[in-house]
Amino acid sequence: MKKTLLLAGVLTAGALVFAEEKKAPVTSGFNISLNGVFSGGYAGTTNPDNDSFILTNLLLGVSGSQKGMFEVGFDVAVGGLAMPTVWNGALSVPQSFNFNTYAVDNSAFGIVWGYLSLKPSQMISLDVGLLPTNVGYEVANTYSNPNITLGTTWFAQPVIYPAVRATLEAGPFSLYAEYNQEFGGDNFAVGSLGEIAGISYAVSYYDYKDNKNLVDIVGSMSLGIIDLGINFDYQWLDTAPSGADTSAYGVALYAIPNFGNISLPVRVEYFSEGTTGIYTGASSPAKSGYSFTITPTLKPTSNSFIRAEAAYLGTQEKVLNGKNSKTTLAVEAGITF
C-alpha cells in the first residue's frame, strides 16, 4: 500500500482497509476482498520503568460491494489494536470495540470496526455502523501511521464509534455530516475533506454533547523526498468549575524523509490544556507538554516493515509517576496481506 503522507488515514474510512486485498467473486454478486495485518514488537519505558512484548496490530478484514439500482458495500475488521501512546509508553493490551461502553477499550479481541455503505449516486454516500472517525492525522491501526506510538494530539480525539455519516462529493473536495454515539452520547460532527493546490486537507467540527467541542485541522503535502503534515486541534469544555480553564489546544508536526525503502519519520508536538485535563485525560492535568518522536523505518518488501522508535514526552506538572518526563524505546515488525 503506497502511503503518501498518510492523510488517507483521515480522509476516508477506506484508508483503514489493508494493503494488498485478495479479491474473490461469490455467487451473491458481491466482489469480496480479504485482507489483514499482523505486527508486534518490544518496548521499554521510564516513569514507571517497565518493558514488555506488545502485539500492536492483529486484524482480519473483509469488504465487498455490489452494484444494482445503487451501489451497496460493507467493510468489517475483527481482531485487536494495542493503540500505544507516548503516555503509556507503548505498554498496551489489544483493544476492540466494547458494546457496553460504546468505545474502543480493553476488550481484547473482537469487532474493531464494521459498517454498511450505500451510494445512490456518484455524489452521495451513506455509511452506517461502527465508523472510524474523520478527525485527526493519526489513526488507531498504528501500522498506517509513521510512528509506532500515537501522539498527545491523537489522545484527545475521537476514534471509532457507532454512527451514521452522509458524504457529498463536490469535485476535488467532499462535505460530510454525522451523528454518533461515542461513549454513549448524542454527538455530531461536520467537516470537509479534499485537496487544494497540491495540499490535502481535512477540517472538522466535533461536538460531544454535554461534554466538550473541538475543531480539528489536518494538512499534508509532499516536497521532493519529504512528506510533511500538520494536525492542529482546538478544544473547549461545555462547563467548568468557577475560575478553571475551559479551553485547550494541541499541534503535531510531521516530517517524513523517504530514501527508497528507508524512511525517517519525525513527529514534534506541543499541547496547552491549563486545568482542563483534555490532553492528559486525567483529573490531574499536565497544564502543558511536548513530545518528540523519531522512527527509522525499513520496508524489506512492499507489504512488510521493520521500525525502531525513540519517543520523549515532557510535561509542566509531574503527572508521569511523580515526574515530568518519560522516554519510550521500541521496535516493531509487521506484515500486511
GROMACS .gro file of C-alpha atoms in nm:
model
  337
    1MET     CA    1   0.000   0.000   0.000
    2LYS     CA    2   0.158   0.324  -0.107
    3LYS     CA    3   0.135   0.583   0.166
    4THR     CA    4   0.182   0.943   0.063
    5LEU     CA    5   0.155   1.137   0.386
    6LEU     CA    6  -0.096   0.904   0.549
    7LEU     CA    7  -0.366   1.166   0.517
    8ALA     CA    8  -0.558   0.884   0.358
    9GLY     CA    9  -0.594   0.762   0.714
   10VAL     CA   10  -0.819   1.057   0.795
   11LEU     CA   11  -0.982   1.140   0.466
   12THR     CA   12  -1.195   0.827   0.443
   13ALA     CA   13  -1.273   0.521   0.643
   14GLY     CA   14  -1.142   0.333   0.343
   15ALA     CA   15  -0.791   0.430   0.450
   16LEU     CA   16  -0.830   0.168   0.721
   17VAL     CA   17  -0.853  -0.107   0.460
   18PHE     CA   18  -0.537  -0.318   0.441
   19ALA     CA   19  -0.261  -0.319   0.187
   20GLU     CA   20  -0.299  -0.597  -0.065
   21GLU     CA   21  -0.657  -0.713  -0.099
   22LYS     CA   22  -0.737  -1.066  -0.217
   23LYS     CA   23  -1.050  -1.050  -0.431
   24ALA     CA   24  -1.286  -1.337  -0.495
   25PRO     CA   25  -1.625  -1.306  -0.667
   26VAL     CA   26  -1.901  -1.503  -0.495
   27THR     CA   27  -2.239  -1.625  -0.612
   28SER     CA   28  -2.424  -1.346  -0.430
   29GLY     CA   29  -2.287  -1.097  -0.682
   30PHE     CA   30  -2.068  -0.925  -0.425
   31ASN     CA   31  -1.699  -0.881  -0.503
   32ILE     CA   32  -1.533  -0.982  -0.178
   33SER     CA   33  -1.188  -0.866  -0.061
   34LEU     CA   34  -0.998  -1.034   0.220
   35ASN     CA   35  -0.711  -0.855   0.391
   36GLY     CA   36  -0.516  -0.849   0.712
   37VAL     CA   37  -0.221  -0.728   0.916
   38PHE     CA   38   0.000  -0.861   1.192
   39SER     CA   39   0.255  -0.651   1.378
   40GLY     CA   40   0.427  -0.669   1.713
   41GLY     CA   41   0.740  -0.573   1.895
   42TYR     CA   42   0.910  -0.485   2.220
   43ALA     CA   43   0.900  -0.163   2.421
   44GLY     CA   44   1.074  -0.024   2.726
   45THR     CA   45   0.965   0.285   2.913
   46THR     CA   46   1.056   0.508   3.207
   47ASN     CA   47   0.832   0.657   3.478
   48PRO     CA   48   0.735   0.394   3.559
   49ASP     CA   49   1.024   0.174   3.448
   50ASN     CA   50   0.877  -0.115   3.255
   51ASP     CA   51   0.924  -0.323   2.944
   52SER     CA   52   0.726  -0.587   2.761
   53PHE     CA   53   0.649  -0.754   2.432
   54ILE     CA   54   0.348  -0.598   2.263
   55LEU     CA   55   0.107  -0.711   1.991
   56THR     CA   56   0.035  -0.381   1.817
   57ASN     CA   57  -0.197  -0.479   1.529
   58LEU     CA   58  -0.379  -0.806   1.462
   59LEU     CA   59  -0.663  -0.759   1.215
   60LEU     CA   60  -0.852  -0.965   0.961
   61GLY     CA   61  -1.079  -0.770   0.733
   62VAL     CA   62  -1.341  -0.844   0.472
   63SER     CA   63  -1.511  -0.592   0.245
   64GLY     CA   64  -1.731  -0.609  -0.058
   65SER     CA   65  -1.958  -0.417  -0.292
   66GLN     CA   66  -2.234  -0.479  -0.540
   67LYS     CA   67  -2.391  -0.253  -0.799
   68GLY     CA   68  -2.760  -0.260  -0.875
   69MET     CA   69  -3.015   0.019  -0.857
   70PHE     CA   70  -2.739   0.180  -0.649
   71GLU     CA   71  -2.411   0.060  -0.504
   72VAL     CA   72  -2.410  -0.131  -0.173
   73GLY     CA   73  -2.093  -0.218   0.017
   74PHE     CA   74  -1.960  -0.323   0.355
   75ASP     CA   75  -1.632  -0.322   0.547
   76VAL     CA   76  -1.564  -0.527   0.863
   77ALA     CA   77  -1.244  -0.581   1.063
   78VAL     CA   78  -1.201  -0.817   1.356
   79GLY     CA   79  -0.903  -0.859   1.585
   80GLY     CA   80  -0.734  -0.620   1.824
   81LEU     CA   81  -0.537  -0.295   1.827
   82ALA     CA   82  -0.298  -0.202   2.108
   83MET     CA   83  -0.305   0.172   2.024
   84PRO     CA   84   0.015   0.252   2.219
   85THR     CA   85   0.072   0.619   2.304
   86VAL     CA   86   0.354   0.836   2.430
   87TRP     CA   87   0.160   0.848   2.760
   88ASN     CA   88   0.161   0.474   2.830
   89GLY     CA   89   0.497   0.405   2.670
   90ALA     CA   90   0.360   0.153   2.420
   91LEU     CA   91   0.265  -0.084   2.703
   92SER     CA   92  -0.093  -0.157   2.596
   93VAL     CA   93  -0.307  -0.468   2.559
   94PRO     CA   94  -0.508  -0.541   2.241
   95GLN     CA   95  -0.835  -0.349   2.223
   96SER     CA   96  -1.156  -0.383   2.023
   97PHE     CA   97  -1.498  -0.219   2.027
   98ASN     CA   98  -1.685  -0.255   2.356
   99PHE     CA   99  -2.061  -0.250   2.302
  100ASN     CA  100  -2.117  -0.166   2.670
  101THR     CA  101  -1.903   0.149   2.674
  102TYR     CA  102  -1.967   0.245   2.307
  103ALA     CA  103  -1.595   0.293   2.253
  104VAL     CA  104  -1.278   0.103   2.171
  105ASP     CA  105  -1.127  -0.013   2.501
  106ASN     CA  106  -0.958  -0.307   2.674
  107SER     CA  107  -1.191  -0.570   2.532
  108ALA     CA  108  -0.907  -0.781   2.390
  109PHE     CA  109  -1.014  -0.928   2.054
  110GLY     CA  110  -1.344  -0.867   1.879
  111ILE     CA  111  -1.500  -0.637   1.621
  112VAL     CA  112  -1.285  -0.330   1.564
  113TRP     CA  113  -1.499  -0.159   1.301
  114GLY     CA  114  -1.779  -0.261   1.066
  115TYR     CA  115  -2.024  -0.065   0.856
  116LEU     CA  116  -2.261  -0.075   0.561
  117SER     CA  117  -2.221   0.173   0.275
  118LEU     CA  118  -2.499   0.290   0.045
  119LYS     CA  119  -2.420   0.500  -0.261
  120PRO     CA  120  -2.733   0.608  -0.451
  121SER     CA  121  -2.526   0.829  -0.685
  122GLN     CA  122  -2.165   0.919  -0.760
  123MET     CA  123  -2.201   1.228  -0.541
  124ILE     CA  124  -2.378   1.092  -0.234
  125SER     CA  125  -2.288   0.812   0.006
  126LEU     CA  126  -2.423   0.696   0.341
  127ASP     CA  127  -2.225   0.487   0.592
  128VAL     CA  128  -2.390   0.319   0.891
  129GLY     CA  129  -2.232   0.109   1.166
  130LEU     CA  130  -1.907   0.125   1.365
  131LEU     CA  131  -1.717   0.400   1.182
  132PRO     CA  132  -1.358   0.524   1.215
  133THR     CA  133  -1.355   0.897   1.277
  134ASN     CA  134  -1.261   1.154   1.013
  135VAL     CA  135  -1.090   1.364   1.282
  136GLY     CA  136  -0.711   1.377   1.309
  137TYR     CA  137  -0.394   1.287   1.123
  138GLU     CA  138  -0.313   0.961   1.304
  139VAL     CA  139  -0.533   0.651   1.304
  140ALA     CA  140  -0.595   0.375   1.559
  141ASN     CA  141  -0.449   0.098   1.339
  142THR     CA  142  -0.097   0.221   1.401
  143TYR     CA  143   0.074   0.032   1.117
  144SER     CA  144  -0.076   0.301   0.891
  145ASN     CA  145   0.095   0.578   1.092
  146PRO     CA  146   0.454   0.694   1.051
  147ASN     CA  147   0.530   0.620   1.419
  148ILE     CA  148   0.481   0.320   1.649
  149THR     CA  149   0.326   0.526   1.928
  150LEU     CA  150   0.030   0.761   1.897
  151GLY     CA  151   0.079   1.123   1.999
  152THR     CA  152  -0.074   1.353   2.258
  153THR     CA  153  -0.288   1.525   1.993
  154TRP     CA  154  -0.444   1.194   1.887
  155PHE     CA  155  -0.503   1.104   2.254
  156ALA     CA  156  -0.765   1.379   2.288
  157GLN     CA  157  -0.953   1.295   1.967
  158PRO     CA  158  -1.241   1.057   1.884
  159VAL     CA  159  -1.157   0.711   1.749
  160ILE     CA  160  -1.422   0.456   1.639
  161TYR     CA  161  -1.791   0.475   1.727
  162PRO     CA  162  -2.148   0.379   1.629
  163ALA     CA  163  -2.255   0.637   1.373
  164VAL     CA  164  -2.436   0.730   1.057
  165ARG     CA  165  -2.240   0.952   0.818
  166ALA     CA  166  -2.358   1.123   0.498
  167THR     CA  167  -2.097   1.243   0.248
  168LEU     CA  168  -2.140   1.471  -0.052
  169GLU     CA  169  -1.867   1.464  -0.318
  170ALA     CA  170  -1.819   1.804  -0.479
  171GLY     CA  171  -1.533   1.796  -0.728
  172PRO     CA  172  -1.191   1.797  -0.556
  173PHE     CA  173  -1.340   1.802  -0.207
  174SER     CA  174  -1.620   1.641  -0.007
  175LEU     CA  175  -1.851   1.750   0.272
  176TYR     CA  176  -1.974   1.522   0.548
  177ALA     CA  177  -2.213   1.527   0.841
  178GLU     CA  178  -2.257   1.254   1.100
  179TYR     CA  179  -2.442   1.160   1.416
  180ASN     CA  180  -2.259   0.925   1.650
  181GLN     CA  181  -2.283   0.772   1.997
  182GLU     CA  182  -1.921   0.750   2.110
  183PHE     CA  183  -1.920   0.682   2.486
  184GLY     CA  184  -2.299   0.660   2.465
  185GLY     CA  185  -2.352   1.030   2.395
  186ASP     CA  186  -2.557   1.209   2.130
  187ASN     CA  187  -2.268   1.359   1.935
  188PHE     CA  188  -2.241   1.509   1.590
  189ALA     CA  189  -1.969   1.620   1.352
  190VAL     CA  190  -1.940   1.808   1.023
  191GLY     CA  191  -1.640   1.866   0.802
  192SER     CA  192  -1.474   1.894   0.466
  193LEU     CA  193  -1.203   1.677   0.310
  194GLY     CA  194  -1.013   1.723  -0.012
  195GLU     CA  195  -0.715   1.871  -0.192
  196ILE     CA  196  -0.632   2.227  -0.294
  197ALA     CA  197  -0.319   2.329  -0.485
  198GLY     CA  198  -0.143   2.004  -0.403
  199ILE     CA  199  -0.226   2.023  -0.031
  200SER     CA  200  -0.454   1.756   0.113
  201TYR     CA  201  -0.672   1.879   0.399
  202ALA     CA  202  -0.935   1.773   0.649
  203VAL     CA  203  -1.131   2.026   0.854
  204SER     CA  204  -1.377   1.901   1.115
  205TYR     CA  205  -1.602   2.030   1.393
  206TYR     CA  206  -1.699   1.768   1.652
  207ASP     CA  207  -1.949   1.818   1.937
  208TYR     CA  208  -1.953   1.580   2.235
  209LYS     CA  209  -2.295   1.657   2.383
  210ASP     CA  210  -2.277   1.799   2.737
  211ASN     CA  211  -1.900   1.747   2.745
  212LYS     CA  212  -1.669   1.926   2.502
  213ASN     CA  213  -1.627   2.054   2.147
  214LEU     CA  214  -1.333   2.052   1.911
  215VAL     CA  215  -1.216   2.199   1.583
  216ASP     CA  216  -0.954   1.992   1.405
  217ILE     CA  217  -0.743   2.086   1.102
  218VAL     CA  218  -0.517   1.846   0.912
  219GLY     CA  219  -0.293   1.933   0.619
  220SER     CA  220  -0.031   1.739   0.425
  221MET     CA  221   0.184   1.770   0.118
  222SER     CA  222   0.494   1.622  -0.043
  223LEU     CA  223   0.805   1.835  -0.102
  224GLY     CA  224   1.055   1.633  -0.302
  225ILE     CA  225   1.151   1.328  -0.099
  226ILE     CA  226   0.994   1.470   0.220
  227ASP     CA  227   0.630   1.424   0.321
  228LEU     CA  228   0.502   1.698   0.552
  229GLY     CA  229   0.198   1.708   0.774
  230ILE     CA  230   0.031   1.913   1.045
  231ASN     CA  231  -0.257   1.849   1.283
  232PHE     CA  232  -0.396   2.144   1.480
  233ASP     CA  233  -0.657   2.076   1.744
  234TYR     CA  234  -0.858   2.332   1.948
  235GLN     CA  235  -1.099   2.208   2.214
  236TRP     CA  236  -1.323   2.362   2.476
  237LEU     CA  237  -1.543   2.232   2.758
  238ASP     CA  238  -1.917   2.291   2.779
  239THR     CA  239  -1.889   2.358   3.152
  240ALA     CA  240  -1.606   2.400   3.403
  241PRO     CA  241  -1.573   2.495   3.772
  242SER     CA  242  -1.559   2.865   3.852
  243GLY     CA  243  -1.212   3.003   3.783
  244ALA     CA  244  -1.097   2.693   3.594
  245ASP     CA  245  -0.976   2.689   3.234
  246THR     CA  246  -1.227   2.593   2.966
  247SER     CA  247  -1.015   2.553   2.651
  248ALA     CA  248  -0.703   2.375   2.528
  249TYR     CA  249  -0.508   2.329   2.208
  250GLY     CA  250  -0.255   2.090   2.061
  251VAL     CA  251  -0.043   2.082   1.749
  252ALA     CA  252   0.154   1.800   1.589
  253LEU     CA  253   0.407   1.843   1.309
  254TYR     CA  254   0.524   1.554   1.091
  255ALA     CA  255   0.825   1.528   0.859
  256ILE     CA  256   0.897   1.202   0.676
  257PRO     CA  257   1.211   1.193   0.459
  258ASN     CA  258   1.199   0.896   0.220
  259PHE     CA  259   1.506   0.725   0.075
  260GLY     CA  260   1.372   0.437  -0.132
  261ASN     CA  261   1.265   0.163   0.107
  262ILE     CA  262   1.402   0.355   0.409
  263SER     CA  263   1.226   0.645   0.580
  264LEU     CA  264   1.291   0.855   0.890
  265PRO     CA  265   0.958   0.982   1.031
  266VAL     CA  266   0.980   1.261   1.289
  267ARG     CA  267   0.690   1.394   1.499
  268VAL     CA  268   0.704   1.705   1.718
  269GLU     CA  269   0.408   1.803   1.939
  270TYR     CA  270   0.303   2.068   2.186
  271PHE     CA  271  -0.017   2.099   2.387
  272SER     CA  272  -0.155   2.351   2.632
  273GLU     CA  273  -0.451   2.241   2.843
  274GLY     CA  274  -0.444   2.453   3.156
  275THR     CA  275  -0.665   2.286   3.416
  276THR     CA  276  -0.897   2.115   3.164
  277GLY     CA  277  -0.717   1.779   3.150
  278ILE     CA  278  -0.823   1.745   2.784
  279TYR     CA  279  -0.486   1.621   2.655
  280THR     CA  280  -0.380   1.442   2.971
  281GLY     CA  281  -0.707   1.252   3.005
  282ALA     CA  282  -0.681   1.259   3.383
  283SER     CA  283  -0.810   1.452   3.684
  284SER     CA  284  -0.455   1.582   3.742
  285PRO     CA  285  -0.376   1.787   3.429
  286ALA     CA  286  -0.025   1.838   3.295
  287LYS     CA  287  -0.112   2.202   3.211
  288SER     CA  288   0.123   2.187   2.911
  289GLY     CA  289   0.361   1.945   2.748
  290TYR     CA  290   0.554   1.844   2.440
  291SER     CA  291   0.678   1.529   2.270
  292PHE     CA  292   0.947   1.434   2.021
  293THR     CA  293   0.941   1.104   1.833
  294ILE     CA  294   1.173   0.960   1.570
  295THR     CA  295   1.108   0.628   1.397
  296PRO     CA  296   1.366   0.490   1.148
  297THR     CA  297   1.175   0.251   0.921
  298LEU     CA  298   1.280  -0.014   0.670
  299LYS     CA  299   1.042  -0.177   0.420
  300PRO     CA  300   1.208  -0.501   0.306
  301THR     CA  301   0.909  -0.565   0.075
  302SER     CA  302   0.606  -0.366  -0.034
  303ASN     CA  303   0.389  -0.526   0.235
  304SER     CA  304   0.630  -0.555   0.530
  305PHE     CA  305   0.813  -0.317   0.764
  306ILE     CA  306   1.067  -0.310   1.045
  307ARG     CA  307   1.100   0.003   1.256
  308ALA     CA  308   1.260   0.132   1.575
  309GLU     CA  309   1.148   0.430   1.780
  310ALA     CA  310   1.261   0.672   2.045
  311ALA     CA  311   0.987   0.892   2.196
  312TYR     CA  312   1.028   1.160   2.463
  313LEU     CA  313   0.739   1.323   2.650
  314GLY     CA  314   0.776   1.622   2.880
  315THR     CA  315   0.506   1.787   3.093
  316GLN     CA  316   0.484   2.102   3.303
  317GLU     CA  317   0.335   1.921   3.602
  318LYS     CA  318   0.476   1.598   3.747
  319VAL     CA  319   0.199   1.369   3.621
  320LEU     CA  320   0.426   1.089   3.496
  321ASN     CA  321   0.464   0.868   3.803
  322GLY     CA  322   0.563   1.173   4.008
  323LYS     CA  323   0.796   1.309   3.740
  324ASN     CA  324   0.757   1.537   3.441
  325SER     CA  325   0.926   1.337   3.165
  326LYS     CA  326   0.902   0.995   3.006
  327THR     CA  327   1.109   0.809   2.747
  328THR     CA  328   0.997   0.515   2.534
  329LEU     CA  329   1.222   0.293   2.324
  330ALA     CA  330   1.051   0.041   2.097
  331VAL     CA  331   1.099  -0.189   1.799
  332GLU     CA  332   0.824  -0.330   1.578
  333ALA     CA  333   0.790  -0.554   1.273
  334GLY     CA  334   0.478  -0.613   1.069
  335ILE     CA  335   0.331  -0.763   0.755
  336THR     CA  336   0.011  -0.688   0.565
  337PHE     CA  337  -0.168  -0.921   0.327
   0.00000   0.00000   0.00000
